[in-house]
Amino acid sequence: MTSRFRKFLGDSALSFPTWAYMLFFFALPVALVMWYSFGFKPDQFTTHSMEQLSLGRYREVVSPTFLSVFTATLRISIVGTLACLVIAVPFAYWLAVKVPPGRRGLLLALVLVPFWTNFLVRTLGWQIILSPDGFVSEALQGIGLLGSPLDILYSRAAVQIGVIYNYLPLMILPLFVAMDSAGVQLREASADLGAGKWRTFFQVTLPLATPGVVSGCLLVFIPLTGDYITASVLGGANGTMIGQLVANQFQNAQNWALGSAMAVVLMLFTLAVVVVTALLALVVKAIIRYVGRVELPTGQHAGTDAGTAADLPEGSRVRQAEPAVSGTTTGGPHA
Amino acid sequence: MPERIRRRSLTDTALWVWGAVVFVFLFLPIAVIVLYSFNNGRLLASFDELGVQAYVSGLQNDVIIASVMTSLKAATGTALLATVLGTFGGIALARATKGAKWPVLLTALLALTLVTPEVVDGIAMLPWFVTLGVDAGLTPFNNGLFRLVIAHTAFSTAIVTFIIRARMAGIDSSLEEAAEDLGATKWRSFRDVTLPLAGPGILAGALMAFTLSLDNTILSSFVQQPGYTPWPVYIFSAVRVALRPEVAAISTAMLVLTLLALALVGLVLKRSGNSSSQIVKTMAGS
């Protein structure tokens, strides 16, 4: 074994099983899908053929049907992610700051109960709630708020409610962790230095929670974009999402080549969103840093932006999982 | 001064109200399902009369019980396999020499699995299992349960790895060095020092893999084989035909069991001296 080889492998021996598994059961099959996307469907009974390689399937993907479903999916996932963020920021702040520490654990556990309830079953709960002859509809009619039965099930609005509900815990959790680990000391320091409540929130708590916001948004956006279960339970025919189109090519149309091309487009798109989000987060952080800087009268600039994430003491971030986005959060010292 | 106090209590009140509203939102559909599981009627959505008929007939329904068992078996297998892979991977990543290239590559590969939409995993796995099982003659790949475990593990290993890496990153590696200085072999120091230290992370990772597998619908619907239909896939196909109260009844029973199991895990963690916030965070994988 040459020393260079040893230097490259180093202490990686322990990670070999993980490497092998992920390459064999993730990288290889996905590479196979990419390969299929250059093929074609020769006849009714064959799923794909690789005898003639072309980009033809990608041209087929960019059809009006696909594009309209694609835009609709995008609208639902962007609105869904933003709505989750708007709901979760005050909630996570309340949980991390206002709730007495003794009760925090119990309430956090309660937030996770939906997370541990089957995804489909929760969605079925919404189907019952939103149904035109359900109890909500009858109650609303009873008190005269609605003249006719509730007409929301099997519409895009129902899908929107369903996805916001299903992915909300994934937004609350990283936000709570980020706001909680910032600790009470920095907020007290900010108040001692004369900042009001809102100023402390926008210049100390929120910037410190940026990694949580980024991971929360990605944790919600990525699975939401690929999800079609919620949409097909609550949206019916009006709830076609992009994932459904891909699945149809494999499960019904038996056109693996076209389905693969759609899947590759979906994957590249998701990846692009992740990269753009990461870049945007960096820009926003730089802006917050610039706007939030404090000019000290002595002209000393050292430590002027104590409120931004980069100046967080390393130890306080160590316990964060940084799940999906280890590359995009600032990364702990051990990353 | 009094004005300031009143204004502060106003935002506080708003936050408490918001907290309550979000909790109602989070529990509304679950409460509905639990309530409707006591529906004696024929269809889930139209409430007929109160009773436990759904529980009785649900537990006697062989198809339902078989699919729940398939799900539980697949989730157990996934939790075991993903935890072993994630523990090795997570510890190796946390203890990697600074400046080495492989940790970056492995992290990138695992992160890639997380940003890959589930439907892509599904359509990638299906032809791959056919290739391995039929073309290459590796018969286990034709077994429904085996397929579910392999696919769910590929899907959840990344999260387990990251949970354990985060846990180990917070622990000083000098503890292991001390063990080796005191004469322990590399293996003994790993078994007697590193593994116990990673304990809470391993537990959280296993729990996470179990839940992910139990909940998985899209990936399972691609790789499943006749006779091995997992519970979520059963429900999803029932949605398209007609939903009977049995689905709600069995789901409620499963929820109660899950919560009991989680309470037990919480108790174990509490006895090892964690604060309640910490316990929940550990269990949620943060």
mmCIF file of C-alpha atoms in Angstrom, chain A residues 17-316:
data_model
loop_
_atom_site.group_PDB
_atom_site.id
_atom_site.type_symbol
_atom_site.label_atom_id
_atom_site.label_comp_id
_atom_site.label_asym_id
_atom_site.label_seq_id
_atom_site.Cartn_x
_atom_site.Cartn_y
_atom_site.Cartn_z
ATOM 1 C CA PRO A 17 -20.238 -0.589 4.780
ATOM 2 C CA THR A 18 -22.094 2.716 4.464
ATOM 3 C CA TRP A 19 -20.207 3.570 1.285
ATOM 4 C CA ALA A 20 -20.856 0.187 -0.260
ATOM 5 C CA TYR A 21 -24.557 0.224 0.587
ATOM 6 C CA MET A 22 -25.223 3.736 -0.652
ATOM 7 C CA LEU A 23 -23.318 3.168 -3.881
ATOM 8 C CA PHE A 24 -24.987 -0.159 -4.609
ATOM 9 C CA PHE A 25 -28.539 0.688 -3.570
ATOM 10 C CA PHE A 26 -28.685 4.380 -4.346
ATOM 11 C CA ALA A 27 -26.039 5.667 -6.748
ATOM 12 C CA LEU A 28 -26.179 2.687 -9.123
ATOM 13 C CA PRO A 29 -29.976 2.482 -9.483
ATOM 14 C CA VAL A 30 -30.239 6.251 -9.923
ATOM 15 C CA ALA A 31 -27.486 6.113 -12.541
ATOM 16 C CA LEU A 32 -29.543 3.406 -14.257
ATOM 17 C CA VAL A 33 -32.540 5.771 -14.362
ATOM 18 C CA MET A 34 -30.373 8.434 -15.979
ATOM 19 C CA TRP A 35 -29.263 5.874 -18.554
ATOM 20 C CA TYR A 36 -32.865 4.834 -19.289
ATOM 21 C CA SER A 37 -33.822 8.447 -19.889
ATOM 22 C CA PHE A 38 -31.817 8.375 -23.131
ATOM 23 C CA GLY A 39 -33.686 5.336 -24.450
ATOM 24 C CA PHE A 40 -37.153 4.934 -25.949
ATOM 25 C CA LYS A 41 -40.263 2.761 -25.741
ATOM 26 C CA PRO A 42 -40.171 0.525 -28.817
ATOM 27 C CA ASP A 43 -43.618 -1.088 -28.634
ATOM 28 C CA GLN A 44 -46.621 -1.588 -26.428
ATOM 29 C CA PHE A 45 -45.193 -4.517 -24.492
ATOM 30 C CA THR A 46 -41.643 -3.298 -23.805
ATOM 31 C CA THR A 47 -40.887 -0.804 -21.090
ATOM 32 C CA HIS A 48 -37.733 0.594 -22.666
ATOM 33 C CA SER A 49 -35.022 -0.023 -25.220
ATOM 34 C CA MET A 50 -31.512 1.348 -25.314
ATOM 35 C CA GLU A 51 -30.683 0.539 -28.937
ATOM 36 C CA GLN A 52 -30.926 4.125 -30.036
ATOM 37 C CA LEU A 53 -29.755 6.780 -27.646
ATOM 38 C CA SER A 54 -31.321 10.209 -27.966
ATOM 39 C CA LEU A 55 -32.509 13.241 -26.081
ATOM 40 C CA GLY A 56 -35.966 12.665 -27.539
ATOM 41 C CA ARG A 57 -37.566 11.825 -24.176
ATOM 42 C CA TYR A 58 -36.444 15.154 -22.759
ATOM 43 C CA ARG A 59 -38.179 16.902 -25.638
ATOM 44 C CA GLU A 60 -41.317 14.900 -24.834
ATOM 45 C CA VAL A 61 -41.078 15.933 -21.188
ATOM 46 C CA VAL A 62 -41.378 19.592 -22.098
ATOM 47 C CA SER A 63 -45.005 19.203 -23.174
ATOM 48 C CA PRO A 64 -47.893 21.527 -22.208
ATOM 49 C CA THR A 65 -49.420 18.928 -19.827
ATOM 50 C CA PHE A 66 -46.148 18.391 -18.056
ATOM 51 C CA LEU A 67 -45.414 22.087 -17.806
ATOM 52 C CA SER A 68 -48.838 22.944 -16.410
ATOM 53 C CA VAL A 69 -48.582 20.206 -13.766
ATOM 54 C CA PHE A 70 -45.051 21.333 -13.065
ATOM 55 C CA THR A 71 -46.118 24.956 -12.468
ATOM 56 C CA ALA A 72 -49.034 23.854 -10.309
ATOM 57 C CA THR A 73 -46.731 21.646 -8.223
ATOM 58 C CA LEU A 74 -44.248 24.459 -7.872
ATOM 59 C CA ARG A 75 -46.962 26.865 -6.733
ATOM 60 C CA ILE A 76 -48.221 24.414 -4.119
ATOM 61 C CA SER A 77 -44.748 23.648 -2.814
ATOM 62 C CA ILE A 78 -43.580 27.279 -2.651
ATOM 63 C CA VAL A 79 -46.800 28.514 -1.012
ATOM 64 C CA GLY A 80 -46.707 25.485 1.288
ATOM 65 C CA THR A 81 -43.114 26.105 2.376
ATOM 66 C CA LEU A 82 -43.706 29.816 2.979
ATOM 67 C CA ALA A 83 -46.924 29.137 4.899
ATOM 68 C CA CYS A 84 -45.125 26.592 7.081
ATOM 69 C CA LEU A 85 -42.422 29.170 7.750
ATOM 70 C CA VAL A 86 -44.923 31.893 8.668
ATOM 71 C CA ILE A 87 -46.817 29.547 10.985
ATOM 72 C CA ALA A 88 -43.703 28.006 12.511
ATOM 73 C CA VAL A 89 -41.559 31.084 13.271
ATOM 74 C CA PRO A 90 -43.839 32.605 15.942
ATOM 75 C CA PHE A 91 -44.726 29.144 17.191
ATOM 76 C CA ALA A 92 -41.111 28.008 17.569
ATOM 77 C CA TYR A 93 -40.249 31.358 19.169
ATOM 78 C CA TRP A 94 -43.086 30.917 21.646
ATOM 79 C CA LEU A 95 -42.005 27.371 22.432
ATOM 80 C CA ALA A 96 -38.324 28.219 22.806
ATOM 81 C CA VAL A 97 -38.681 31.549 24.628
ATOM 82 C CA LYS A 98 -42.089 32.021 26.244
ATOM 83 C CA VAL A 99 -42.988 28.554 27.481
ATOM 84 C CA PRO A 100 -41.466 27.804 30.904
ATOM 85 C CA PRO A 101 -38.550 25.351 30.482
ATOM 86 C CA GLY A 102 -40.237 22.720 32.616
ATOM 87 C CA ARG A 103 -43.158 22.360 30.224
ATOM 88 C CA ARG A 104 -41.147 22.722 27.018
ATOM 89 C CA GLY A 105 -40.281 19.032 26.735
ATOM 90 C CA LEU A 106 -43.898 17.931 26.987
ATOM 91 C CA LEU A 107 -45.126 20.486 24.432
ATOM 92 C CA LEU A 108 -42.320 19.580 22.031
ATOM 93 C CA ALA A 109 -43.299 15.933 22.360
ATOM 94 C CA LEU A 110 -46.880 16.906 21.532
ATOM 95 C CA VAL A 111 -45.708 18.699 18.371
ATOM 96 C CA LEU A 112 -44.160 15.421 17.315
ATOM 97 C CA VAL A 113 -47.282 13.306 17.813
ATOM 98 C CA PRO A 114 -48.582 14.087 14.292
ATOM 99 C CA PHE A 115 -45.129 13.229 13.022
ATOM 100 C CA TRP A 116 -45.462 9.780 14.552
ATOM 101 C CA THR A 117 -48.967 9.262 13.257
ATOM 102 C CA ASN A 118 -49.188 7.690 9.851
ATOM 103 C CA PHE A 119 -48.902 10.246 7.095
ATOM 104 C CA LEU A 120 -51.850 8.863 5.136
ATOM 105 C CA VAL A 121 -54.077 8.556 8.163
ATOM 106 C CA ARG A 122 -53.543 12.214 9.027
ATOM 107 C CA THR A 123 -54.450 13.107 5.475
ATOM 108 C CA LEU A 124 -57.599 10.994 5.748
ATOM 109 C CA GLY A 125 -58.488 13.021 8.839
ATOM 110 C CA TRP A 126 -58.479 16.121 6.642
ATOM 111 C CA GLN A 127 -60.573 14.345 4.057
ATOM 112 C CA ILE A 128 -63.254 13.840 6.707
ATOM 113 C CA ILE A 129 -62.940 17.409 8.023
ATOM 114 C CA LEU A 130 -63.187 19.030 4.601
ATOM 115 C CA SER A 131 -65.874 16.744 3.240
ATOM 116 C CA PRO A 132 -69.078 18.519 2.062
ATOM 117 C CA ASP A 133 -71.258 16.402 4.347
ATOM 118 C CA GLY A 134 -68.777 16.350 7.227
ATOM 119 C CA PHE A 135 -69.298 17.908 10.644
ATOM 120 C CA VAL A 136 -67.365 21.111 9.823
ATOM 121 C CA SER A 137 -69.525 21.752 6.799
ATOM 122 C CA GLU A 138 -72.701 21.109 8.786
ATOM 123 C CA ALA A 139 -71.540 23.293 11.663
ATOM 124 C CA LEU A 140 -70.662 26.166 9.332
ATOM 125 C CA GLN A 141 -74.052 25.890 7.681
ATOM 126 C CA GLY A 142 -75.737 25.583 11.073
ATOM 127 C CA ILE A 143 -74.384 28.903 12.301
ATOM 128 C CA GLY A 144 -75.166 30.470 8.967
ATOM 129 C CA LEU A 145 -71.616 31.085 7.771
ATOM 130 C CA LEU A 146 -72.181 28.915 4.722
ATOM 131 C CA GLY A 147 -75.258 28.818 2.566
ATOM 132 C CA SER A 148 -74.402 25.550 0.856
ATOM 133 C CA PRO A 149 -72.248 22.535 1.807
ATOM 134 C CA LEU A 150 -68.517 23.182 2.109
ATOM 135 C CA ASP A 151 -67.020 22.927 -1.354
ATOM 136 C CA ILE A 152 -63.319 22.570 -0.796
ATOM 137 C CA LEU A 153 -62.470 18.860 -0.910
ATOM 138 C CA TYR A 154 -60.915 17.724 -4.215
ATOM 139 C CA SER A 155 -59.637 21.216 -4.993
ATOM 140 C CA ARG A 156 -56.214 22.806 -4.964
ATOM 141 C CA ALA A 157 -57.097 24.626 -1.738
ATOM 142 C CA ALA A 158 -57.618 21.291 0.011
ATOM 143 C CA VAL A 159 -54.259 20.062 -1.273
ATOM 144 C CA GLN A 160 -52.639 23.228 0.008
ATOM 145 C CA ILE A 161 -54.102 22.777 3.504
ATOM 146 C CA GLY A 162 -53.076 19.123 3.508
ATOM 147 C CA VAL A 163 -49.445 19.711 2.579
ATOM 148 C CA ILE A 164 -49.043 22.607 5.006
ATOM 149 C CA TYR A 165 -50.382 20.365 7.746
ATOM 150 C CA ASN A 166 -48.303 17.336 6.795
ATOM 151 C CA TYR A 167 -44.972 19.139 6.629
ATOM 152 C CA LEU A 168 -45.410 21.698 9.428
ATOM 153 C CA PRO A 169 -43.640 19.614 12.134
ATOM 154 C CA LEU A 170 -40.580 19.380 9.856
ATOM 155 C CA MET A 171 -40.413 23.187 9.904
ATOM 156 C CA ILE A 172 -41.118 23.667 13.614
ATOM 157 C CA LEU A 173 -38.432 21.266 14.778
ATOM 158 C CA PRO A 174 -35.266 22.783 13.241
ATOM 159 C CA LEU A 175 -36.538 26.293 14.020
ATOM 160 C CA PHE A 176 -37.104 25.364 17.649
ATOM 161 C CA VAL A 177 -33.665 23.760 17.922
ATOM 162 C CA ALA A 178 -31.995 26.825 16.403
ATOM 163 C CA MET A 179 -33.870 29.314 18.596
ATOM 164 C CA ASP A 180 -33.445 27.190 21.698
ATOM 165 C CA SER A 181 -29.704 26.687 21.295
ATOM 166 C CA ALA A 182 -29.152 30.429 20.887
ATOM 167 C CA GLY A 183 -29.837 30.566 24.604
ATOM 168 C CA VAL A 184 -31.367 33.166 26.833
ATOM 169 C CA GLN A 185 -28.085 34.984 27.536
ATOM 170 C CA LEU A 186 -27.741 36.641 24.152
ATOM 171 C CA ARG A 187 -31.310 37.934 24.297
ATOM 172 C CA GLU A 188 -30.714 39.301 27.779
ATOM 173 C CA ALA A 189 -27.493 40.920 26.623
ATOM 174 C CA SER A 190 -29.361 42.535 23.771
ATOM 175 C CA ALA A 191 -32.015 43.874 26.147
ATOM 176 C CA ASP A 192 -29.332 45.109 28.546
ATOM 177 C CA LEU A 193 -27.735 47.012 25.696
ATOM 178 C CA GLY A 194 -31.001 48.816 25.192
ATOM 179 C CA ALA A 195 -32.622 46.946 22.307
ATOM 180 C CA GLY A 196 -36.396 46.586 22.403
ATOM 181 C CA LYS A 197 -38.219 43.292 22.059
ATOM 182 C CA TRP A 198 -38.748 43.536 18.315
ATOM 183 C CA ARG A 199 -35.227 44.691 17.692
ATOM 184 C CA THR A 200 -33.869 41.796 19.735
ATOM 185 C CA PHE A 201 -36.045 39.395 17.775
ATOM 186 C CA PHE A 202 -35.053 40.690 14.352
ATOM 187 C CA GLN A 203 -31.396 41.381 15.109
ATOM 188 C CA VAL A 204 -30.480 38.602 17.516
ATOM 189 C CA THR A 205 -32.936 35.701 17.629
ATOM 190 C CA LEU A 206 -33.887 35.510 13.962
ATOM 191 C CA PRO A 207 -30.356 35.844 12.506
ATOM 192 C CA LEU A 208 -29.189 33.167 14.932
ATOM 193 C CA ALA A 209 -32.006 30.948 13.737
ATOM 194 C CA THR A 210 -30.971 31.275 10.071
ATOM 195 C CA PRO A 211 -29.519 27.746 9.871
ATOM 196 C CA GLY A 212 -32.798 26.459 11.289
ATOM 197 C CA VAL A 213 -34.796 28.445 8.745
ATOM 198 C CA VAL A 214 -32.687 27.072 5.902
ATOM 199 C CA SER A 215 -32.881 23.446 7.022
ATOM 200 C CA GLY A 216 -36.584 23.782 7.815
ATOM 201 C CA CYS A 217 -37.355 25.175 4.369
ATOM 202 C CA LEU A 218 -35.411 22.402 2.664
ATOM 203 C CA LEU A 219 -36.907 19.687 4.890
ATOM 204 C CA VAL A 220 -40.354 20.906 3.880
ATOM 205 C CA PHE A 221 -39.760 21.845 0.260
ATOM 206 C CA ILE A 222 -37.962 18.722 -0.954
ATOM 207 C CA PRO A 223 -40.402 16.019 0.155
ATOM 208 C CA LEU A 224 -43.364 18.281 -0.578
ATOM 209 C CA THR A 225 -42.352 18.726 -4.199
ATOM 210 C CA GLY A 226 -42.075 14.990 -4.743
ATOM 211 C CA ASP A 227 -45.187 14.105 -2.710
ATOM 212 C CA TYR A 228 -48.285 13.069 -4.589
ATOM 213 C CA ILE A 229 -50.047 11.062 -1.887
ATOM 214 C CA THR A 230 -51.503 14.070 -0.067
ATOM 215 C CA ALA A 231 -52.574 15.565 -3.361
ATOM 216 C CA SER A 232 -54.318 12.471 -4.613
ATOM 217 C CA VAL A 233 -56.219 11.952 -1.331
ATOM 218 C CA LEU A 234 -57.357 15.563 -0.979
ATOM 219 C CA GLY A 235 -57.225 16.866 -4.522
ATOM 220 C CA GLY A 236 -58.609 13.978 -6.538
ATOM 221 C CA ALA A 237 -58.417 14.737 -10.236
ATOM 222 C CA ASN A 238 -57.542 18.375 -9.493
ATOM 223 C CA GLY A 239 -54.575 17.409 -7.394
ATOM 224 C CA THR A 240 -52.182 15.973 -9.950
ATOM 225 C CA MET A 241 -48.631 16.653 -8.838
ATOM 226 C CA ILE A 242 -45.429 16.099 -10.732
ATOM 227 C CA GLY A 243 -44.586 12.931 -8.780
ATOM 228 C CA GLN A 244 -47.860 11.397 -9.966
ATOM 229 C CA LEU A 245 -46.867 11.920 -13.626
ATOM 230 C CA VAL A 246 -43.569 10.145 -13.026
ATOM 231 C CA ALA A 247 -45.252 7.295 -11.156
ATOM 232 C CA ASN A 248 -47.863 6.897 -13.900
ATOM 233 C CA GLN A 249 -45.199 6.315 -16.539
ATOM 234 C CA PHE A 250 -43.891 3.390 -14.506
ATOM 235 C CA GLN A 251 -47.069 1.988 -12.964
ATOM 236 C CA ASN A 252 -49.582 2.494 -15.772
ATOM 237 C CA ALA A 253 -48.101 3.563 -19.090
ATOM 238 C CA GLN A 254 -45.086 1.250 -18.712
ATOM 239 C CA ASN A 255 -42.901 3.789 -20.454
ATOM 240 C CA TRP A 256 -39.701 3.652 -18.421
ATOM 241 C CA ALA A 257 -37.742 5.843 -20.799
ATOM 242 C CA LEU A 258 -40.125 8.805 -20.572
ATOM 243 C CA GLY A 259 -40.684 8.271 -16.839
ATOM 244 C CA SER A 260 -36.921 8.269 -16.290
ATOM 245 C CA ALA A 261 -36.493 11.503 -18.202
ATOM 246 C CA MET A 262 -39.233 13.112 -16.076
ATOM 247 C CA ALA A 263 -37.563 11.825 -12.920
ATOM 248 C CA VAL A 264 -34.200 13.253 -13.966
ATOM 249 C CA VAL A 265 -35.800 16.633 -14.649
ATOM 250 C CA LEU A 266 -37.520 16.543 -11.237
ATOM 251 C CA MET A 267 -34.272 15.602 -9.524
ATOM 252 C CA LEU A 268 -32.192 18.277 -11.235
ATOM 253 C CA PHE A 269 -34.870 20.824 -10.439
ATOM 254 C CA THR A 270 -34.913 19.919 -6.738
ATOM 255 C CA LEU A 271 -31.139 20.044 -6.648
ATOM 256 C CA ALA A 272 -31.153 23.455 -8.328
ATOM 257 C CA VAL A 273 -33.595 24.786 -5.727
ATOM 258 C CA VAL A 274 -31.355 23.535 -2.932
ATOM 259 C CA VAL A 275 -28.312 25.241 -4.436
ATOM 260 C CA VAL A 276 -30.186 28.496 -5.066
ATOM 261 C CA THR A 277 -31.570 28.438 -1.496
ATOM 262 C CA ALA A 278 -28.072 27.963 -0.130
ATOM 263 C CA LEU A 279 -26.744 30.899 -2.160
ATOM 264 C CA LEU A 280 -29.712 33.055 -1.184
ATOM 265 C CA ALA A 281 -29.158 32.239 2.475
ATOM 266 C CA LEU A 282 -25.568 33.413 2.161
ATOM 267 C CA VAL A 283 -26.656 36.664 0.523
ATOM 268 C CA VAL A 284 -29.368 37.282 3.124
ATOM 269 C CA LYS A 285 -26.865 36.632 5.868
ATOM 270 C CA ALA A 286 -24.443 39.113 4.363
ATOM 271 C CA ILE A 287 -27.244 41.698 4.109
ATOM 272 C CA ILE A 288 -28.350 41.136 7.709
ATOM 273 C CA ARG A 289 -24.759 41.502 8.733
ATOM 274 C CA TYR A 290 -24.410 44.745 6.846
ATOM 275 C CA VAL A 291 -27.713 46.272 7.923
ATOM 276 C CA GLY A 292 -27.474 45.073 11.490
ATOM 277 C CA ARG A 293 -23.927 46.231 12.119
ATOM 278 C CA VAL A 294 -23.460 48.562 15.031
ATOM 279 C CA GLU A 295 -21.105 51.496 14.681
ATOM 280 C CA LEU A 296 -19.269 51.948 17.920
ATOM 281 C CA PRO A 297 -18.454 55.578 18.686
ATOM 282 C CA THR A 298 -14.816 54.764 19.419
ATOM 283 C CA GLY A 299 -14.330 53.625 15.845
ATOM 284 C CA GLN A 300 -13.365 50.118 16.919
ATOM 285 C CA HIS A 301 -14.954 47.677 14.499
ATOM 286 C CA ALA A 302 -13.982 44.487 16.249
ATOM 287 C CA GLY A 303 -16.997 42.469 17.327
ATOM 288 C CA THR A 304 -19.470 44.849 15.771
ATOM 289 C CA ASP A 305 -21.795 42.210 14.495
ATOM 290 C CA ALA A 306 -22.165 39.979 17.491
ATOM 291 C CA GLY A 307 -25.723 39.247 16.453
ATOM 292 C CA THR A 308 -25.026 37.285 13.304
ATOM 293 C CA ALA A 309 -24.814 33.566 13.065
ATOM 294 C CA ALA A 310 -21.150 33.386 12.175
ATOM 295 C CA ASP A 311 -20.171 34.766 15.535
ATOM 296 C CA LEU A 312 -22.071 32.187 17.499
ATOM 297 C CA PRO A 313 -19.787 30.456 19.952
ATOM 298 C CA GLU A 314 -18.947 27.123 18.341
ATOM 299 C CA GLY A 315 -20.038 25.070 21.325
ATOM 300 C CA SER A 316 -23.628 26.207 21.062
#
